[in-house]
Structure formats: structure tokens, C-alpha cells
mmCIF file of C-alpha atoms and ligand atoms in Angstrom:
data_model
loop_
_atom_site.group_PDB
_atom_site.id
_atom_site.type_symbol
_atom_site.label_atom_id
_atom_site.label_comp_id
_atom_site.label_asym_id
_atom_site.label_seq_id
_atom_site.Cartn_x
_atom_site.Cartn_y
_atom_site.Cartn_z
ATOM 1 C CA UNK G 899 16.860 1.972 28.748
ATOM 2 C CA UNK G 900 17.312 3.634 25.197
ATOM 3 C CA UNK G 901 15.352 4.814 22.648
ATOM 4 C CA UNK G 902 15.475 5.905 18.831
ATOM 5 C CA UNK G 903 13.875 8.896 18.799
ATOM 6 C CA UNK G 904 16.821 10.460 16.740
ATOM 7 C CA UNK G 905 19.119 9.579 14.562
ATOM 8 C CA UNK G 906 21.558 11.484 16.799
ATOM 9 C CA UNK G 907 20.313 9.656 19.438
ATOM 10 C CA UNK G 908 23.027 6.532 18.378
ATOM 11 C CA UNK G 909 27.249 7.875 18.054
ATOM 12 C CA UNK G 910 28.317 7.155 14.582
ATOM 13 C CA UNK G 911 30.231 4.165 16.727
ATOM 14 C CA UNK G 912 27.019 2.938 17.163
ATOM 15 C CA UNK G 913 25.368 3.151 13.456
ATOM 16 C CA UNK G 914 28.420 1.356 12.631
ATOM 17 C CA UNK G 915 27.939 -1.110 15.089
ATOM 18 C CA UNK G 916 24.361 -1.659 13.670
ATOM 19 C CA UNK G 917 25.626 -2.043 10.361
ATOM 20 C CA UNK G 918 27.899 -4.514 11.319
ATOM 21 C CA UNK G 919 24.998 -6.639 12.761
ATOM 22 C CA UNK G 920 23.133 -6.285 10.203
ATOM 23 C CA UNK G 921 25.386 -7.505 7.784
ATOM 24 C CA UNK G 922 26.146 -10.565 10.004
ATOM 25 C CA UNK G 923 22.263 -11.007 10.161
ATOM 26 C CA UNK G 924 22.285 -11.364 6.399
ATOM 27 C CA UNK G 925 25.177 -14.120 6.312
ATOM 28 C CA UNK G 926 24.188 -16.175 8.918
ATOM 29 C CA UNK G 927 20.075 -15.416 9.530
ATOM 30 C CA UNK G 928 19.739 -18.627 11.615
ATOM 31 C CA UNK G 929 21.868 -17.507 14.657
ATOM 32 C CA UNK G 930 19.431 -14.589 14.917
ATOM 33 C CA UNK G 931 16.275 -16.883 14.862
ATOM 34 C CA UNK G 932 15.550 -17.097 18.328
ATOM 35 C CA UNK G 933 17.256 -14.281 19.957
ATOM 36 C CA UNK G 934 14.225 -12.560 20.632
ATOM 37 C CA UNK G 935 12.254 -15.391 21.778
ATOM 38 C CA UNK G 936 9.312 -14.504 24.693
ATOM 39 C CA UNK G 937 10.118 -10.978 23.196
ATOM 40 C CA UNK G 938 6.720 -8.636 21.807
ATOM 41 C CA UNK G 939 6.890 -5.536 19.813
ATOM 42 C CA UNK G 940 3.949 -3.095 19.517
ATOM 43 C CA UNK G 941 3.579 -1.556 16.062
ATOM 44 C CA UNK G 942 1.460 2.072 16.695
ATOM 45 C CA UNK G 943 0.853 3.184 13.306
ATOM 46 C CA UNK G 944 -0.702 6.717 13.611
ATOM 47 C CA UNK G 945 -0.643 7.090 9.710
ATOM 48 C CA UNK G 946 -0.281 4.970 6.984
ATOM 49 C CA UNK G 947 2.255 2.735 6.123
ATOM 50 C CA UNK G 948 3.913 -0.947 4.263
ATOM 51 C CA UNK G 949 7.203 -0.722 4.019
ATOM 52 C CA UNK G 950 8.288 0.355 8.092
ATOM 53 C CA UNK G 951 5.201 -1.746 9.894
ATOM 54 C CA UNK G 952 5.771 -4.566 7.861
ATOM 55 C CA UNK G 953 9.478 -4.695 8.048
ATOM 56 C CA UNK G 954 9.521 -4.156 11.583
ATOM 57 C CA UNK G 955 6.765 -7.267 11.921
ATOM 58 C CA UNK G 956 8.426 -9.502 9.353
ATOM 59 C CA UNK G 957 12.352 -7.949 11.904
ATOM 60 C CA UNK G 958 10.240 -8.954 15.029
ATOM 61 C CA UNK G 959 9.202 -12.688 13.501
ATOM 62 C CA UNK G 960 12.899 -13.473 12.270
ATOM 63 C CA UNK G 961 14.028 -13.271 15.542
ATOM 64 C CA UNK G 962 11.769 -15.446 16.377
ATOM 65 C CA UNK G 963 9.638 -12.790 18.664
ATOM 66 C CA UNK G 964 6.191 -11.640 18.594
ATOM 67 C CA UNK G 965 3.828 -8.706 17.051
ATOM 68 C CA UNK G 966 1.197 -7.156 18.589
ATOM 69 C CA UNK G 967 -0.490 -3.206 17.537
ATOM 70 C CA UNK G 968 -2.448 -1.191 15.170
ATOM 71 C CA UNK G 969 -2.058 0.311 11.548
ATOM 72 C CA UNK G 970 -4.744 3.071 11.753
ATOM 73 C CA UNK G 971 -5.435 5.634 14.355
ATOM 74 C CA UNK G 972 -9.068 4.988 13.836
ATOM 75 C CA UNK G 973 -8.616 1.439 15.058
ATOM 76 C CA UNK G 974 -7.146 2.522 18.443
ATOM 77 C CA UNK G 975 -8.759 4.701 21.321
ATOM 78 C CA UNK G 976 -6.992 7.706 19.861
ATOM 79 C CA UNK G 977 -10.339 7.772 18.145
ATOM 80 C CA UNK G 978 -11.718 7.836 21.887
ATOM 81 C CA UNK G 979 -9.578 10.975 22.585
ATOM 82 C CA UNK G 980 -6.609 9.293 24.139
ATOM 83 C CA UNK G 981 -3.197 10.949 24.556
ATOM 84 C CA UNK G 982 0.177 9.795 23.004
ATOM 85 C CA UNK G 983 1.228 9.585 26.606
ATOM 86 C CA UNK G 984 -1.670 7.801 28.470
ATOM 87 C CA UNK G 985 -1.192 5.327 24.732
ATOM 88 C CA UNK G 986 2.461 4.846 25.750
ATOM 89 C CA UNK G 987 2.088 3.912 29.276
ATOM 90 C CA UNK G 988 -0.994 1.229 28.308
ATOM 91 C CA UNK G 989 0.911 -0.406 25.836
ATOM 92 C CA UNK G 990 4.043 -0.738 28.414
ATOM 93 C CA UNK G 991 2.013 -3.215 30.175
ATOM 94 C CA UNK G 992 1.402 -5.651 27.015
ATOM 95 C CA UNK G 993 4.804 -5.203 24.834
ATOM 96 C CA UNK G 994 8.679 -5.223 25.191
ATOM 97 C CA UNK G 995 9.232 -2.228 22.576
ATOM 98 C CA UNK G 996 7.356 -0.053 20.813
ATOM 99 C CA UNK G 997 7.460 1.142 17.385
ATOM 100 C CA UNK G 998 5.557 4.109 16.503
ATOM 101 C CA UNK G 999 4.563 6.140 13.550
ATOM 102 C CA UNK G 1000 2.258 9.774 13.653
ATOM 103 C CA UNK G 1001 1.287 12.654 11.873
ATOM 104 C CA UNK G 1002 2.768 14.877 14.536
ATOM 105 C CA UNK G 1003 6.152 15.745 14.922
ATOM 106 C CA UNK G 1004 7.439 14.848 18.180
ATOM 107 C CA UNK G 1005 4.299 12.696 19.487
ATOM 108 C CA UNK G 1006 7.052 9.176 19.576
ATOM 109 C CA UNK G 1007 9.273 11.684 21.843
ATOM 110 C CA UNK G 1008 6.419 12.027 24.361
ATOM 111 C CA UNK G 1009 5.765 8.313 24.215
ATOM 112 C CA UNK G 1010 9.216 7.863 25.053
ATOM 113 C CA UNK G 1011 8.745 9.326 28.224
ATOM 114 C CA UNK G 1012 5.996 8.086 29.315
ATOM 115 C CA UNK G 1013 6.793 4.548 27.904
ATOM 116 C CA UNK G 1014 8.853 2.172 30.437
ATOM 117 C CA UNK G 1015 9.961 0.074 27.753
ATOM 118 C CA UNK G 1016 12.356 1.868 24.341
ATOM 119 C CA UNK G 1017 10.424 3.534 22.062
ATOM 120 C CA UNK G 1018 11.216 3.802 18.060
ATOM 121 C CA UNK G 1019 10.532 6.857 16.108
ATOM 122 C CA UNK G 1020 8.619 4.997 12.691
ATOM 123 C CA UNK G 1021 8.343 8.154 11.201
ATOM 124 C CA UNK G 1022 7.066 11.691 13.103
ATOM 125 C CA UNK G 1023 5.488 14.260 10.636
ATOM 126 C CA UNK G 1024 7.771 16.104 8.486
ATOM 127 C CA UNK G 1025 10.036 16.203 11.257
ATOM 128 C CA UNK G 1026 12.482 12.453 11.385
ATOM 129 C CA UNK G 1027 12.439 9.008 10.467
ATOM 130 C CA UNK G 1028 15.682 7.827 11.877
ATOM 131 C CA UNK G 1029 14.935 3.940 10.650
ATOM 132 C CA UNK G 1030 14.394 4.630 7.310
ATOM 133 C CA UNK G 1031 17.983 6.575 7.741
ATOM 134 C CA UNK G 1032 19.343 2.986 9.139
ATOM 135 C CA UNK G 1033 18.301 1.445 5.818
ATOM 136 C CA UNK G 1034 19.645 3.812 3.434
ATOM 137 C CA UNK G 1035 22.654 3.643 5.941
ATOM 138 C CA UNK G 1036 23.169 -0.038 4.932
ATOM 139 C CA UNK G 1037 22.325 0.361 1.657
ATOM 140 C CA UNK G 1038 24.931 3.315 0.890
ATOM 141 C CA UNK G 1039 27.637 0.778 2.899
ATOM 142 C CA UNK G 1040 26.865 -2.158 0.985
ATOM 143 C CA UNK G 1041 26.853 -0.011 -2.410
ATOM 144 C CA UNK G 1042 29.900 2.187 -1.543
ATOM 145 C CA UNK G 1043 32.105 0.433 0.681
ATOM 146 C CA UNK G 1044 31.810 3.092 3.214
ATOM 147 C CA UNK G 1045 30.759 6.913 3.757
ATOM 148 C CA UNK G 1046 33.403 9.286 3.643
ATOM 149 C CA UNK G 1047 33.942 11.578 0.104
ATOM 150 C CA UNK G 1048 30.622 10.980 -0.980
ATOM 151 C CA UNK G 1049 28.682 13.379 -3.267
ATOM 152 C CA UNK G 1050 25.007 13.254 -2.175
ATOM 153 C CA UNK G 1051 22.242 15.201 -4.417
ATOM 154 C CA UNK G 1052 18.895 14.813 -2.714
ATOM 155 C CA UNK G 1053 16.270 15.551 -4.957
ATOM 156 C CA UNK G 1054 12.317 16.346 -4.526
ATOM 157 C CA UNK G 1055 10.435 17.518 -1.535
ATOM 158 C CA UNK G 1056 13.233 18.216 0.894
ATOM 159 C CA UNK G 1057 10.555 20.550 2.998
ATOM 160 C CA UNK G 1058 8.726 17.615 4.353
ATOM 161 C CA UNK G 1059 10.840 14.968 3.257
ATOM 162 C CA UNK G 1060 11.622 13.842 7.111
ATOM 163 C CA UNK G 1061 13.283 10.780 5.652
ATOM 164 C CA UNK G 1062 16.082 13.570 3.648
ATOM 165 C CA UNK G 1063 16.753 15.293 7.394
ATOM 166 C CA UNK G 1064 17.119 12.268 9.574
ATOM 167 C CA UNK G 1065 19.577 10.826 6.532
ATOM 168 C CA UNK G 1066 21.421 14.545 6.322
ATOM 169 C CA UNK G 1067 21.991 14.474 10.101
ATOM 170 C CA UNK G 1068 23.364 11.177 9.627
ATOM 171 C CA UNK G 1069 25.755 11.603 6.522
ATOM 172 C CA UNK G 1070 26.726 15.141 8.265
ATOM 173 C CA UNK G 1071 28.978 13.100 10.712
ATOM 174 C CA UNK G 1072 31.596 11.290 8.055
ATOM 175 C CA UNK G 1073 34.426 13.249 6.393
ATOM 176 C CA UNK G 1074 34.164 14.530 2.654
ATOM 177 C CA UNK G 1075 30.685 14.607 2.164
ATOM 178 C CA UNK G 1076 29.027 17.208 -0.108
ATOM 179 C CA UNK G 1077 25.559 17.399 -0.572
ATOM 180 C CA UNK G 1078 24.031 18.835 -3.534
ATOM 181 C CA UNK G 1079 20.174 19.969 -2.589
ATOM 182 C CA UNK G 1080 17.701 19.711 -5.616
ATOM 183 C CA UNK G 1081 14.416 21.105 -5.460
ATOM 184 C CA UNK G 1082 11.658 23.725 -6.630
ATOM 185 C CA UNK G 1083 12.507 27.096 -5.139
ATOM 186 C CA UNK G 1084 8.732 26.175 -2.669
ATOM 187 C CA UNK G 1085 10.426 22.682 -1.409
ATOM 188 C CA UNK G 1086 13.977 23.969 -0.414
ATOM 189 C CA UNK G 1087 15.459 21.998 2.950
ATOM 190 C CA UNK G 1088 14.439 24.013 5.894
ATOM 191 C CA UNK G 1089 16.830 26.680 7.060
ATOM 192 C CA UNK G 1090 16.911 24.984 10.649
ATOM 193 C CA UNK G 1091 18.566 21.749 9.108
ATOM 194 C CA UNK G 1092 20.836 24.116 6.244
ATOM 195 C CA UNK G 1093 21.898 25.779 9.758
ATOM 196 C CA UNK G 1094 22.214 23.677 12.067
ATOM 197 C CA UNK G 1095 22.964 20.480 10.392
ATOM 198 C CA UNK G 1096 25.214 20.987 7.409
ATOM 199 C CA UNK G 1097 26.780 24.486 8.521
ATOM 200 C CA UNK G 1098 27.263 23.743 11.683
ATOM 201 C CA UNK G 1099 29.364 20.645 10.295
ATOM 202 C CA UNK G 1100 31.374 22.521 7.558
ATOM 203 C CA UNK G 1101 29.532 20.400 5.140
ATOM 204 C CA UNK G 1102 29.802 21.624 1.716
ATOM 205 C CA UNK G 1103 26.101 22.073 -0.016
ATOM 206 C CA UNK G 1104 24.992 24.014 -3.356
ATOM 207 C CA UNK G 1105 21.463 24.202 -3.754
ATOM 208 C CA UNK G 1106 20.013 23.833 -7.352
ATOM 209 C CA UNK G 1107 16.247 23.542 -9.315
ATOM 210 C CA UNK G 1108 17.999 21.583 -12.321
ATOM 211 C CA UNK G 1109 18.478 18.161 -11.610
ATOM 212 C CA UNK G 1110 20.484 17.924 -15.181
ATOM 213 C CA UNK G 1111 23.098 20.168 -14.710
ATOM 214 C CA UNK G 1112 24.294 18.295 -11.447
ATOM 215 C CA UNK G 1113 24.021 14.851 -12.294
ATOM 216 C CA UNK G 1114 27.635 13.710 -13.397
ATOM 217 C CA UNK G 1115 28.709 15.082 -9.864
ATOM 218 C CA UNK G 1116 27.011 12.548 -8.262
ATOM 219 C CA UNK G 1117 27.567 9.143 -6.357
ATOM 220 C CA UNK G 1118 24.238 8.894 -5.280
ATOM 221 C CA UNK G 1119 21.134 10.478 -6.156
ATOM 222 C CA UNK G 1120 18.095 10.382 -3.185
ATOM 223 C CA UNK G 1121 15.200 10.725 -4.749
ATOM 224 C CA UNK G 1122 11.557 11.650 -2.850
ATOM 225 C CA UNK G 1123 7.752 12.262 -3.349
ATOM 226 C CA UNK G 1124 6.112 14.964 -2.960
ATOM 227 C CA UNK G 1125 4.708 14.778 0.569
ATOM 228 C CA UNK G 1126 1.034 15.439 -0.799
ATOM 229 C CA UNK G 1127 -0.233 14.650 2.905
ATOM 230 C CA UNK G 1128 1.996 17.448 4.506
ATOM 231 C CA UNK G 1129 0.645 20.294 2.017
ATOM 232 C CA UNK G 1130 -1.881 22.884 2.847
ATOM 233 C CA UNK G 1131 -3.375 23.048 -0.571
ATOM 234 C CA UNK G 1132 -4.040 20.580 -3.246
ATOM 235 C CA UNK G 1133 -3.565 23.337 -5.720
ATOM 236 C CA UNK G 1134 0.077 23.328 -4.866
ATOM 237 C CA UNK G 1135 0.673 20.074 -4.547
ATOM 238 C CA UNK G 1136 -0.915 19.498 -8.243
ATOM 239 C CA UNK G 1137 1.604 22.255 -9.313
ATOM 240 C CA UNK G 1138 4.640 20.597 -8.017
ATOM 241 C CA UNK G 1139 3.852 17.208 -8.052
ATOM 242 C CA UNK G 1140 5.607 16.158 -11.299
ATOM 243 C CA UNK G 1141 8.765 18.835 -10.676
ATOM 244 C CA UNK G 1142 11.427 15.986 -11.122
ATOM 245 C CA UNK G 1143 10.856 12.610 -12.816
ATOM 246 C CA UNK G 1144 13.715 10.465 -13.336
ATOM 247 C CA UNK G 1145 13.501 8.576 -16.846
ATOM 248 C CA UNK G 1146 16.415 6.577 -18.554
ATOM 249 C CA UNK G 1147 17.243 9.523 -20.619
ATOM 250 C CA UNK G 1148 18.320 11.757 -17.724
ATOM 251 C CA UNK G 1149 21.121 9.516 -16.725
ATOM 252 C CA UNK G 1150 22.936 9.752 -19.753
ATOM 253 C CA UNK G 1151 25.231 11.978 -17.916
ATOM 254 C CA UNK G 1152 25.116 10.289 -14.903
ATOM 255 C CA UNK G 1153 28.014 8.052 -13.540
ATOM 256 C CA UNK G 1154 28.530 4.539 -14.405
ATOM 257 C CA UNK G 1155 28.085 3.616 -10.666
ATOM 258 C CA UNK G 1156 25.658 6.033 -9.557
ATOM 259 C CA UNK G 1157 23.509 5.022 -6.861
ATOM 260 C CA UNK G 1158 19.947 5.311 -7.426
ATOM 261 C CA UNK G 1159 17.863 5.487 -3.930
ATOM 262 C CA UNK G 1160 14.404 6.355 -2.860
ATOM 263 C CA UNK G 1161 12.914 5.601 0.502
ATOM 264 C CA UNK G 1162 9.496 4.911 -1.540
ATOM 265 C CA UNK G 1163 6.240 5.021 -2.011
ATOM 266 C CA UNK G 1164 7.180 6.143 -5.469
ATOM 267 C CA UNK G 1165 4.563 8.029 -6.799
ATOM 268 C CA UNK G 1166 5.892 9.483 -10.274
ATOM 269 C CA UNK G 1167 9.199 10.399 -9.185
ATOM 270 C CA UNK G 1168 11.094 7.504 -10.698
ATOM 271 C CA UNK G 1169 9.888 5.666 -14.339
ATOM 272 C CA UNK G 1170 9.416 1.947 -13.799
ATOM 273 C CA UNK G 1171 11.838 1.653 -16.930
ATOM 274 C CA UNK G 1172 14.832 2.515 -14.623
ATOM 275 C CA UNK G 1173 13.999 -0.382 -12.071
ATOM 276 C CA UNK G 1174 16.047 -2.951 -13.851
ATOM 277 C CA UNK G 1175 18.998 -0.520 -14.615
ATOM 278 C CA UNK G 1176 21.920 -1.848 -12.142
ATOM 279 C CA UNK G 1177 21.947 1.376 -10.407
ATOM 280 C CA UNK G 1178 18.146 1.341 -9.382
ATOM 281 C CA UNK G 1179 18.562 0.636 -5.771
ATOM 282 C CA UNK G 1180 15.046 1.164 -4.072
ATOM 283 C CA UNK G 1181 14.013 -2.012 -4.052
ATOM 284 C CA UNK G 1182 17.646 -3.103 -2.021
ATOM 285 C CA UNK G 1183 16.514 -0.392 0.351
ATOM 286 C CA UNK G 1184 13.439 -2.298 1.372
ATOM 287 C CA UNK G 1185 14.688 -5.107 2.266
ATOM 288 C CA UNK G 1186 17.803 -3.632 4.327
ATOM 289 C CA UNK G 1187 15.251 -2.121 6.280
ATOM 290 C CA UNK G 1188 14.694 -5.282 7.739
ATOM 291 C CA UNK G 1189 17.711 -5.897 8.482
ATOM 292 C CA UNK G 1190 18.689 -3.377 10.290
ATOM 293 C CA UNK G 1191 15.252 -2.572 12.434
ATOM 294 C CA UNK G 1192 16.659 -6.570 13.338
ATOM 295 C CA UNK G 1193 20.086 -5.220 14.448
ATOM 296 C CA UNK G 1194 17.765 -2.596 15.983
ATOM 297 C CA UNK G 1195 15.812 -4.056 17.709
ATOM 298 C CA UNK G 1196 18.562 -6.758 19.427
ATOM 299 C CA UNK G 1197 20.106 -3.216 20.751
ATOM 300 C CA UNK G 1198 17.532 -1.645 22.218
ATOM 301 C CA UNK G 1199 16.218 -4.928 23.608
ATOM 302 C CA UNK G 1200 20.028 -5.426 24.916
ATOM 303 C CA UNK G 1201 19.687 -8.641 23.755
HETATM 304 N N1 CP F 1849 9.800 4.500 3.459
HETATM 305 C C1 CP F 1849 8.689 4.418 4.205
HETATM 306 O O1 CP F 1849 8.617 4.946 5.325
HETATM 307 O O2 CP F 1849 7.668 3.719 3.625
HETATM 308 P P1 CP F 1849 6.254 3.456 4.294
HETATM 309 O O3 CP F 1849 5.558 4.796 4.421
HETATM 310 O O4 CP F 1849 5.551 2.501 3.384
HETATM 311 O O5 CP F 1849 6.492 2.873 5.666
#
């Protein structure tokens, strides 16, 4: 039985594999609409979220399975006291899979194993959210054709940012890649993923506050909130809220086919006036999400 805890957890064989379903899910939906029929999934949402629960529900339904869970820990007996363990083993006797999101980092690992069905990592802290990495996975494919000799400038929060690490680890794998990190000097990626991610994998990175200066390098830009949940202070997350806001004008040096992504909620980050520009790609992200928490889902259910 396997889980996603990790992005690593899958061999690049494997993400590829997933894309590959996923696009067939997207030409041919109906062969998909009963595959998981009989089948339940348990959505444990910890923290808040729309885009992950409901993609994973509206994933679950198009294969013609069932939902069952919770979207607030106050709605749960976590409220009670419960542990992420003694959670994992009750909801083993009601659903097939779980998907689960929390505030802390590693609590889906520990349901893994104590769960007897897989468990998915929906998001974990600061720490991973290997899912949203399967979407922007997709997305990147269906934009660029494939991975390799891609210039990546990931832009924002890339402290807590958990959706920029599970993406990084992912990327880190192809051939060609360099990463340009862009950030206040307070939001910098976290040594642990500088070292053991991208050095570890000869990936070239230059680190950068100006946003500017490094857009015509890029093929895609990753932009992310500011984590205001994750911060100790407001004070400091009113300070650095606002530090990069994308607006039409700032592309004017940007590449014809740049691609624009954000794992969203926006917040400020990006102006609504670049949502209809051809390189706005957020919105494509959503819905690829669903597509391949699908493809997901089929492998970890070994259906
Ligand atoms: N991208 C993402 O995880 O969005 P939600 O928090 O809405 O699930």
C-alpha cells in the first residue's frame, strides 16, 4: 500500500506516468467515470482550504466514487483532544483513502502509519504539499512541452511557501533547470532545501530581492502569498505583505511566452488586470489539480 506523503515519495517515472493519465483523463473523461465505483475518500481538513478539498471531492465524484470528511478541525474530535494517529486509524474503518491537510508539519506522515488504507499529504505546515506540485506539474507539461532547460524564478514567501519546496524537489530531478529565487532578504528558501535539494542536485540557483532585473530570464515565473498564517507577528507580515505585486507593467520585459503560475489564494500578489493576459496561468492550475488528484487517486487505489 502507498502513500503521498512526498513528492519524492513517486520516481520521476512515476510523475510522468501520472501526467500521462491525467492527460488521457482530460480527452476521454467518460472511461474514468466509474472506475472508482463502491470507492470513498475521506477529506481531513485540519486548516482551511477550496481549491485542494474541493478538487479532490469534485476528483473523487468524476470517478464516479464517494466523499465523506471534515473541513475544520473544530468540527472533528480533534477539538475533543484526539491524536492524528488514533484520527487515522478511525477513519480506516469508514473510507478507502484519505486525504489530509494540517497546520503541523509532518502530522499526514503519522497518519500514514497508523492509517491501513494510503494516505495523501493535502498540504502539512510550511513543510510540503506534494499535490499542489502534481498540478503545477501538469500545468508546466501542458504549457512547455516538457521539463528539461527550464528557467524557474519563484517569487514571494519561499520561507513558508511549502507549495515552492515540494515543486523545487520535483523540478530538481529533470536536466537543465535553473532556478532563480526571488524574495525579501526575511523570506529567503530555507537553507535545508538550498542544501539539500538544489545543491545536492547541481542545480544552478541565484538568489535575488528585484523581481525586475530577472524577468527576461524567465520561462516561468511562480508566484506566492505571503503565508500570513505561518508568521509570528502581524507587524511583519504587514511589512512584507505587499513586497512583490505583479502588474501589466512589470512584464514589459518579460518573454513573449512566459508562464505565469500561482498555486493561489491570491491575495495581492498578482493584479486582476493580468488574468486575461495569455500568459496568466493560475486559473489552468486549478483545474489540473483535478485532474491529476484523479490520476492520483486511480494509483494509489491501484485501480
Ligand atoms: N493551492 C491551494 O492549496 O489552495 P487551497 O488552500 O485553497 O487548497
Amino acid at each position: 500500500m502507498r502513500s503521498l506523503i512526498d513528492i519524492l515519495d513517486f520516481t520521476t517515472e512515476e510523475l510522468d506516468q501520472l501526467i500521462s493519465v491525467a492527460n488521457d483523463i482530460i480527452a476521454n473523461p467518460q472511461k474514468y467515470s466509474e472506475k472508482c465505483k463502491g470507492k470513498k475518500l475521506a477529506t481531513l481538513f485540519f486548516e482551511p482550504s477550496t481549491r485542494t478539498r474541493l478538487s479532490f471531492e469534485a476528483a473523487m465524484y468524476e470517478l464516479g466514487g464517494n466523499v465523506l470528511g471534515f473541513s475544520e478541525a473544530n468540527s472533528s474530535s480533534a477539538a475533543k483532544g484526539e491524536s492524528v494517529a488514533d484520527t487515522a486509524k478511525t477513519v480506516s474503518c469508514y473510507a478507502d483513502i484519505i486525504a489530509m491537510r494540517h497546520p503541523k508539519e509532518g502530522a499526514p506522515y503519522v497518519a500514514s502509519l497508523n492509517a491501513s488504507i494510503p494516505v495523501i499529504n493535502a498540504g502539512d505546515g510550511g513543510h510540503n504539499h506534494p499535490t499542489q506540485t502534481l498540478a503545477d506539474l501538469l500545468t508546466i507539461y501542458r504549457e512547455k512541452g516538457g521539463f528539461n532547460n527550464l528557467t524557474i524564478g519563484f517569487c514571494g514567501d519561499l520561507k513558508f511557501g511549502r507549495t515552492v519546496h515540494s515543486l523545487i524537489n520535483a523540478l530538481a530531478r529533470y536536466s537543465g533547470i535553473k532556478v532563480v529565487l526571488i524574495s525579501p532578504k526575511e523570506l529567503m528558501l530555507p537553507g535545508y532545501v538550498k542544501t539539500d535539494v538544489l545543491e545536492k542536485n547541481n542545480i544552478s540557483y541565484t538568489e535575488t530581492t528585484d523581481l525586475e532585473e530577472v524577468m527576461p530570464q524567465l520561462d516561468i515565473l511562480y508566484m506566492t502569498r505571503v503565508q500570513r498564517e505561518r508568521f509570528f507577528n502581524e507587524e511583519d507580515y504587514l511589512r512584507l505583505k505587499d513586497s512583490y505585486v505583479l502588474t501589466p507593467d512589470k512584464l514589459n520585459e518579460a518573454k513573449s511566452d512566459l508562464s505565469i503560475m500561482h498555486p493561489l489564494p491570491r491575495v495581492n500578489e498578482i493584479s486582476v488586470a493580468i488574468d486575461d493576459d495569455p500568459r496568466a496561468c493560475y486559473f489552468k492550475q486549478v483545474l489540473n489539480g483535478k485532474y491529476m488528484r484523479m490520476a492520483l487517486i486511480l494509483k494509489l487505489l491501484e485501480v
